[in-house]
Short mmCIF file of C-alpha atoms in Angstrom, two decimals:
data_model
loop_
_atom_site.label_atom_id
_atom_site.label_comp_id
_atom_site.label_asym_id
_atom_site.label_seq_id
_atom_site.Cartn_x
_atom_site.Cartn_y
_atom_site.Cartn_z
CA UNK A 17 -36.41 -39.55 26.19
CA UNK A 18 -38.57 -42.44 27.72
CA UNK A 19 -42.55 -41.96 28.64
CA UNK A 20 -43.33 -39.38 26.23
CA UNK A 21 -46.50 -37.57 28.50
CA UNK A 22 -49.86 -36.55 27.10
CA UNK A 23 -50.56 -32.51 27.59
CA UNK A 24 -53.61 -31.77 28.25
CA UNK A 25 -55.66 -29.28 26.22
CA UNK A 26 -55.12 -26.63 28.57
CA UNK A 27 -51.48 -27.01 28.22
CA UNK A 28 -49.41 -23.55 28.64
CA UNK A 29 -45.85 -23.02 27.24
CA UNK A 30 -44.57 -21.89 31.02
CA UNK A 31 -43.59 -22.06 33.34
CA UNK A 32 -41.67 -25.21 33.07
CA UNK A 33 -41.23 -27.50 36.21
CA UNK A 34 -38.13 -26.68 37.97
CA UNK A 35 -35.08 -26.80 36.57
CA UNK A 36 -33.77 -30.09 37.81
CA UNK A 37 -37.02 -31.73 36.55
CA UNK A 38 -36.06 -30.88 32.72
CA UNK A 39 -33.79 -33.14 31.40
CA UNK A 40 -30.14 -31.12 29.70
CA UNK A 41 -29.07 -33.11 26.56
CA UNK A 42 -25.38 -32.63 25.38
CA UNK A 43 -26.81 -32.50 21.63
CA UNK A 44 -30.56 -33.96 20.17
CA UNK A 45 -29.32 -36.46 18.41
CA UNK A 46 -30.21 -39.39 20.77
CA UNK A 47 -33.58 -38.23 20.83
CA UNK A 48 -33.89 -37.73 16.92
CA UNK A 49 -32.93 -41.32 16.94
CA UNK A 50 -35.45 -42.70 19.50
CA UNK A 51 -38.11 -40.72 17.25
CA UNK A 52 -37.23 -41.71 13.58
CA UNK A 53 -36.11 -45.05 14.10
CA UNK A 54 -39.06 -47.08 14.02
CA UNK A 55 -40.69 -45.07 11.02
CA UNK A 56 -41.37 -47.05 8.11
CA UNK A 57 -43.23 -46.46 4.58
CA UNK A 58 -43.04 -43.08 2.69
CA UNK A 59 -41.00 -40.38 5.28
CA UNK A 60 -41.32 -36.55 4.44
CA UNK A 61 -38.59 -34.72 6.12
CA UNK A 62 -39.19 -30.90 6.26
CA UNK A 63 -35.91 -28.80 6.29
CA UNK A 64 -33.78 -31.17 6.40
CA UNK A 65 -30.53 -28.94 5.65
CA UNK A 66 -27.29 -30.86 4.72
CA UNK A 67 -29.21 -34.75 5.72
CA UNK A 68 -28.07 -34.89 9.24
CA UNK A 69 -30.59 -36.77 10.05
CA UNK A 70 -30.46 -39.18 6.99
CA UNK A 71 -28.37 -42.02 9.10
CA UNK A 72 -31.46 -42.09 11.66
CA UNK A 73 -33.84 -43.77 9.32
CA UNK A 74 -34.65 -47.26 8.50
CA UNK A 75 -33.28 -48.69 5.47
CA UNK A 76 -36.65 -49.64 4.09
CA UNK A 77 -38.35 -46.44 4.26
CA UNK A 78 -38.73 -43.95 1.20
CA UNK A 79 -37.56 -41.00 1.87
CA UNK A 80 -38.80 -37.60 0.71
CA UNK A 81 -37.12 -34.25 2.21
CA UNK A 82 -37.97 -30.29 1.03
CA UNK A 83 -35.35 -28.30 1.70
CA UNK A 84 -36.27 -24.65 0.04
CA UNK A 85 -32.21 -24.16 0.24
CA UNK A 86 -31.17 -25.76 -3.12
CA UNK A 87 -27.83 -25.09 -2.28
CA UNK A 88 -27.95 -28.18 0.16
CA UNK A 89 -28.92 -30.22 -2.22
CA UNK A 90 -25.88 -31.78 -2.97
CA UNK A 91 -24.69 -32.32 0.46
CA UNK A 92 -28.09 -34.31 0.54
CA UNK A 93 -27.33 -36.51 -2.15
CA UNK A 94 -23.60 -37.22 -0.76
CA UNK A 95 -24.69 -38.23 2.23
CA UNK A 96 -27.20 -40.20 0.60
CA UNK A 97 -24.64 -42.06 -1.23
CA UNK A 98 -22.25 -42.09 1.99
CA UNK A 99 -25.21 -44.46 3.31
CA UNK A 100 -25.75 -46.21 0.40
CA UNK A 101 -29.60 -45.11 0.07
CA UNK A 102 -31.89 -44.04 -2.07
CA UNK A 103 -33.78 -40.50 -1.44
CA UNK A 104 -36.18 -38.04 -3.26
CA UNK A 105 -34.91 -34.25 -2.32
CA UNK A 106 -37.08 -31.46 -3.09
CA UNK A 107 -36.66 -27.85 -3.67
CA UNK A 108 -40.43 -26.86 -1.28
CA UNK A 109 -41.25 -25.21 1.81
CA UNK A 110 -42.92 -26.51 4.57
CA UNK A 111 -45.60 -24.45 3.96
CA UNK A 112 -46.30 -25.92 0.31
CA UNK A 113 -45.75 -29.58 0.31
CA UNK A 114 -45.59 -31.16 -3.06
CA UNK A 115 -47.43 -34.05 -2.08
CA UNK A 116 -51.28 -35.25 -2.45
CA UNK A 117 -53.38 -35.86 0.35
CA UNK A 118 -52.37 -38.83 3.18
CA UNK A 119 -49.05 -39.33 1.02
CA UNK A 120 -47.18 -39.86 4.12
CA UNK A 121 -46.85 -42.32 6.67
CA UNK A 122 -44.62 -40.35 8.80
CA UNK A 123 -43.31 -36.90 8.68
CA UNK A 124 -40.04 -35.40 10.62
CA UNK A 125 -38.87 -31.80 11.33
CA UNK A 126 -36.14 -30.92 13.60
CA UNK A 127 -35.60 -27.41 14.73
CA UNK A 128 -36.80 -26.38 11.64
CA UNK A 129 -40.32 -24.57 13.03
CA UNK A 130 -37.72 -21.73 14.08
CA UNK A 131 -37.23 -20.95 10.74
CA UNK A 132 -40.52 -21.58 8.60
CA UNK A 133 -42.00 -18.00 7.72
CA UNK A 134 -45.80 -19.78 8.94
CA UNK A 135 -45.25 -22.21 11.59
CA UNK A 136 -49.71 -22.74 11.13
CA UNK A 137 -49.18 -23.20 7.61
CA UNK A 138 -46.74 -25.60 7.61
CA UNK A 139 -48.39 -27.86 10.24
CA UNK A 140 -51.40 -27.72 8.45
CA UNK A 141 -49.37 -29.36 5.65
CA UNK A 142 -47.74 -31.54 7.39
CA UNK A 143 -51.09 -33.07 8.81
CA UNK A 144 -52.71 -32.95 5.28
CA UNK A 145 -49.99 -35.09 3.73
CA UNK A 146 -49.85 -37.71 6.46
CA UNK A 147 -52.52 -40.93 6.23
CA UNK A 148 -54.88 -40.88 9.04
CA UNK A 149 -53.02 -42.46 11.71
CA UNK A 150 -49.94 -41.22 10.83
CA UNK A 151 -47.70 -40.27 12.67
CA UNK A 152 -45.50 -36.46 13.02
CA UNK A 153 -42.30 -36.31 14.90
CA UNK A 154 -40.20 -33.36 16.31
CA UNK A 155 -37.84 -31.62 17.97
CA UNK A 156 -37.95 -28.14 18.09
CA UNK A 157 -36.67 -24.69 20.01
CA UNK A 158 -39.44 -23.14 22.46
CA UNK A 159 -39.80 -19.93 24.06
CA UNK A 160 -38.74 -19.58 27.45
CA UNK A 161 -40.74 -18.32 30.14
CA UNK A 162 -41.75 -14.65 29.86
CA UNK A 163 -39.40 -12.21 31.90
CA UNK A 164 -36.15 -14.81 32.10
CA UNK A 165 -32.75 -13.97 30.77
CA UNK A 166 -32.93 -17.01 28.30
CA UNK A 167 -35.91 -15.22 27.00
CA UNK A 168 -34.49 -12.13 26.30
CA UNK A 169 -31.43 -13.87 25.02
CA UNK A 170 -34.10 -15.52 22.76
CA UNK A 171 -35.03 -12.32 21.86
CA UNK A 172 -31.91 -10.64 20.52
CA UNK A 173 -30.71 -13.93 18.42
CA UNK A 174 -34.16 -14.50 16.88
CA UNK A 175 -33.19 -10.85 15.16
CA UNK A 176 -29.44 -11.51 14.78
CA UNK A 177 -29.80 -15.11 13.47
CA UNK A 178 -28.57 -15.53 9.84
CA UNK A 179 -30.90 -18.69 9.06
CA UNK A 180 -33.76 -16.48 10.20
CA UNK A 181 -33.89 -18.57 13.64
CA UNK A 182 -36.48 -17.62 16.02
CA UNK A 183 -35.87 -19.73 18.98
CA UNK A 184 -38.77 -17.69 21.18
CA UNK A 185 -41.67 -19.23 19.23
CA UNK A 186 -44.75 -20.65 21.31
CA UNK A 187 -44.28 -23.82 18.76
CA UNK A 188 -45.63 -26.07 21.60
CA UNK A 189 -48.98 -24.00 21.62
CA UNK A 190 -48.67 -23.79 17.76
CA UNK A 191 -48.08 -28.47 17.82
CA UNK A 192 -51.12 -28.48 20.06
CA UNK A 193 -53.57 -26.62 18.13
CA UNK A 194 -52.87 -27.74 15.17
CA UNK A 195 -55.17 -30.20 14.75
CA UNK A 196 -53.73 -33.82 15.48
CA UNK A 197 -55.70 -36.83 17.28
CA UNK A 198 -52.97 -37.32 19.49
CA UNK A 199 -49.85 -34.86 20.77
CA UNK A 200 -47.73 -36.59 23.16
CA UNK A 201 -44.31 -34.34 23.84
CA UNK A 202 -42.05 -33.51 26.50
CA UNK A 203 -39.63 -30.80 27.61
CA UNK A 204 -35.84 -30.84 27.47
CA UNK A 205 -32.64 -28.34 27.50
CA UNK A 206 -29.52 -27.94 25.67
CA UNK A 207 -26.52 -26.21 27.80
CA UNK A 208 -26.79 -22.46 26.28
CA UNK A 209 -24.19 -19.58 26.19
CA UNK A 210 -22.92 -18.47 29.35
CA UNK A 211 -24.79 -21.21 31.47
CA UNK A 212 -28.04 -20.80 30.30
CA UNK A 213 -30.10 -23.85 29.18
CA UNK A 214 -32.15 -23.31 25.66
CA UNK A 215 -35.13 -24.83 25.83
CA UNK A 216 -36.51 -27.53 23.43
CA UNK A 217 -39.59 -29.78 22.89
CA UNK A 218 -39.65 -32.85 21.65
CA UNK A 219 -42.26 -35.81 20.72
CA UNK A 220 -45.00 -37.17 18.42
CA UNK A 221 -48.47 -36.24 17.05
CA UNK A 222 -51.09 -38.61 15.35
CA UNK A 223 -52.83 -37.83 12.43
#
């Protein structure tokens, strides 16, 4: 994930360039990596479901996650421990972030704006809890083009999905209008069912 591109304010969720131009990652969690690593000072974490991404993070930074599924809690704290760090794990939803104004250096969310019931909402809070200049990173499902198969894959899963996953969001749109000084993000694929590719985004927005 190197040269993270600037979209333009006209940007439009597809079509996407062709297919050989989008990179295919076997999983995200290289890119994660690239993203979090070089965060430092207080970290909020939206959904961050059993701490997979705990290992990412600096040692120095303080860590504060809301994960409205208490029942993950523990498997928080474990791995937590597993890494020999300190966290702060919360029982809120993106949409309501326990935190005052700027509180944040950096926030994180990984395919998480799939599942939020107001992906608006919870951007808005994620920009009012970070310090001006600070700085949002992401991964995150995206729609595919109108009319393809993957779409209307997207389609039937987003009302099958137990976790309430709905992969055909326009979360790029929803990023880029949600107020931040600067959106830089890019476009990528994960190998899908059947040889499809599921789309993602992925980057980093200043407050």
């Amino acid at each position: 994930m190197n040269g993270l591109g600037t979209q333009p304010p006209g940007y439009a969720p597809g079509p996407p360039p062709a297919r050989a131009e989008v990179p295919v990652l076997p999983s995200t969690a290289a890119a994660r990596s690239e993203l979090i690593r070089p965060l430092r000072g207080t970290v909020v974490e939206i959904g961050p479901g059993a701490g997979v991404n705990l290992h990412h993070f600096h040692r120095d930074v303080r860590w504060v996650g809301f994960e409205p599924d208490g029942g993950l809690h523990p498997a928080i704290r474990d791995e937590a421990a597993r890494l020999g760090r300190q966290v702060d794990v919360r029982a809120g939803r993106a949409e309501e972030l326990d935190l005052p104004d700027g509180g944040a250096d950096a926030a994180v969310g990984t395919l998480v704006l799939c599942s939020v019931d107001d992906v608006t909402r919870s951007l808005a809070e994620v920009r009012r809890v970070l310090r001006p200049g600070g700085t949002y990173v992401f991964v995150e499902h995206v729609a595919a083009p109108r009319g393809t198969w993957t779409r209307r894959g997207q389609a039937v899963w987003s009302r099958l999905a137990p976790d309430g996953c709905q992969s055909d969001r326009e979360t790029g749109l929803e990023i880029l209008r949600a107020g931040f000084d600067d959106v830089r993000l890019e476009r990528a694929a994960m190998p899908g069912p059947l040889g499809t590719r599921v789309p993602l985004i992925l980057g980093r927005a200043r407050r």
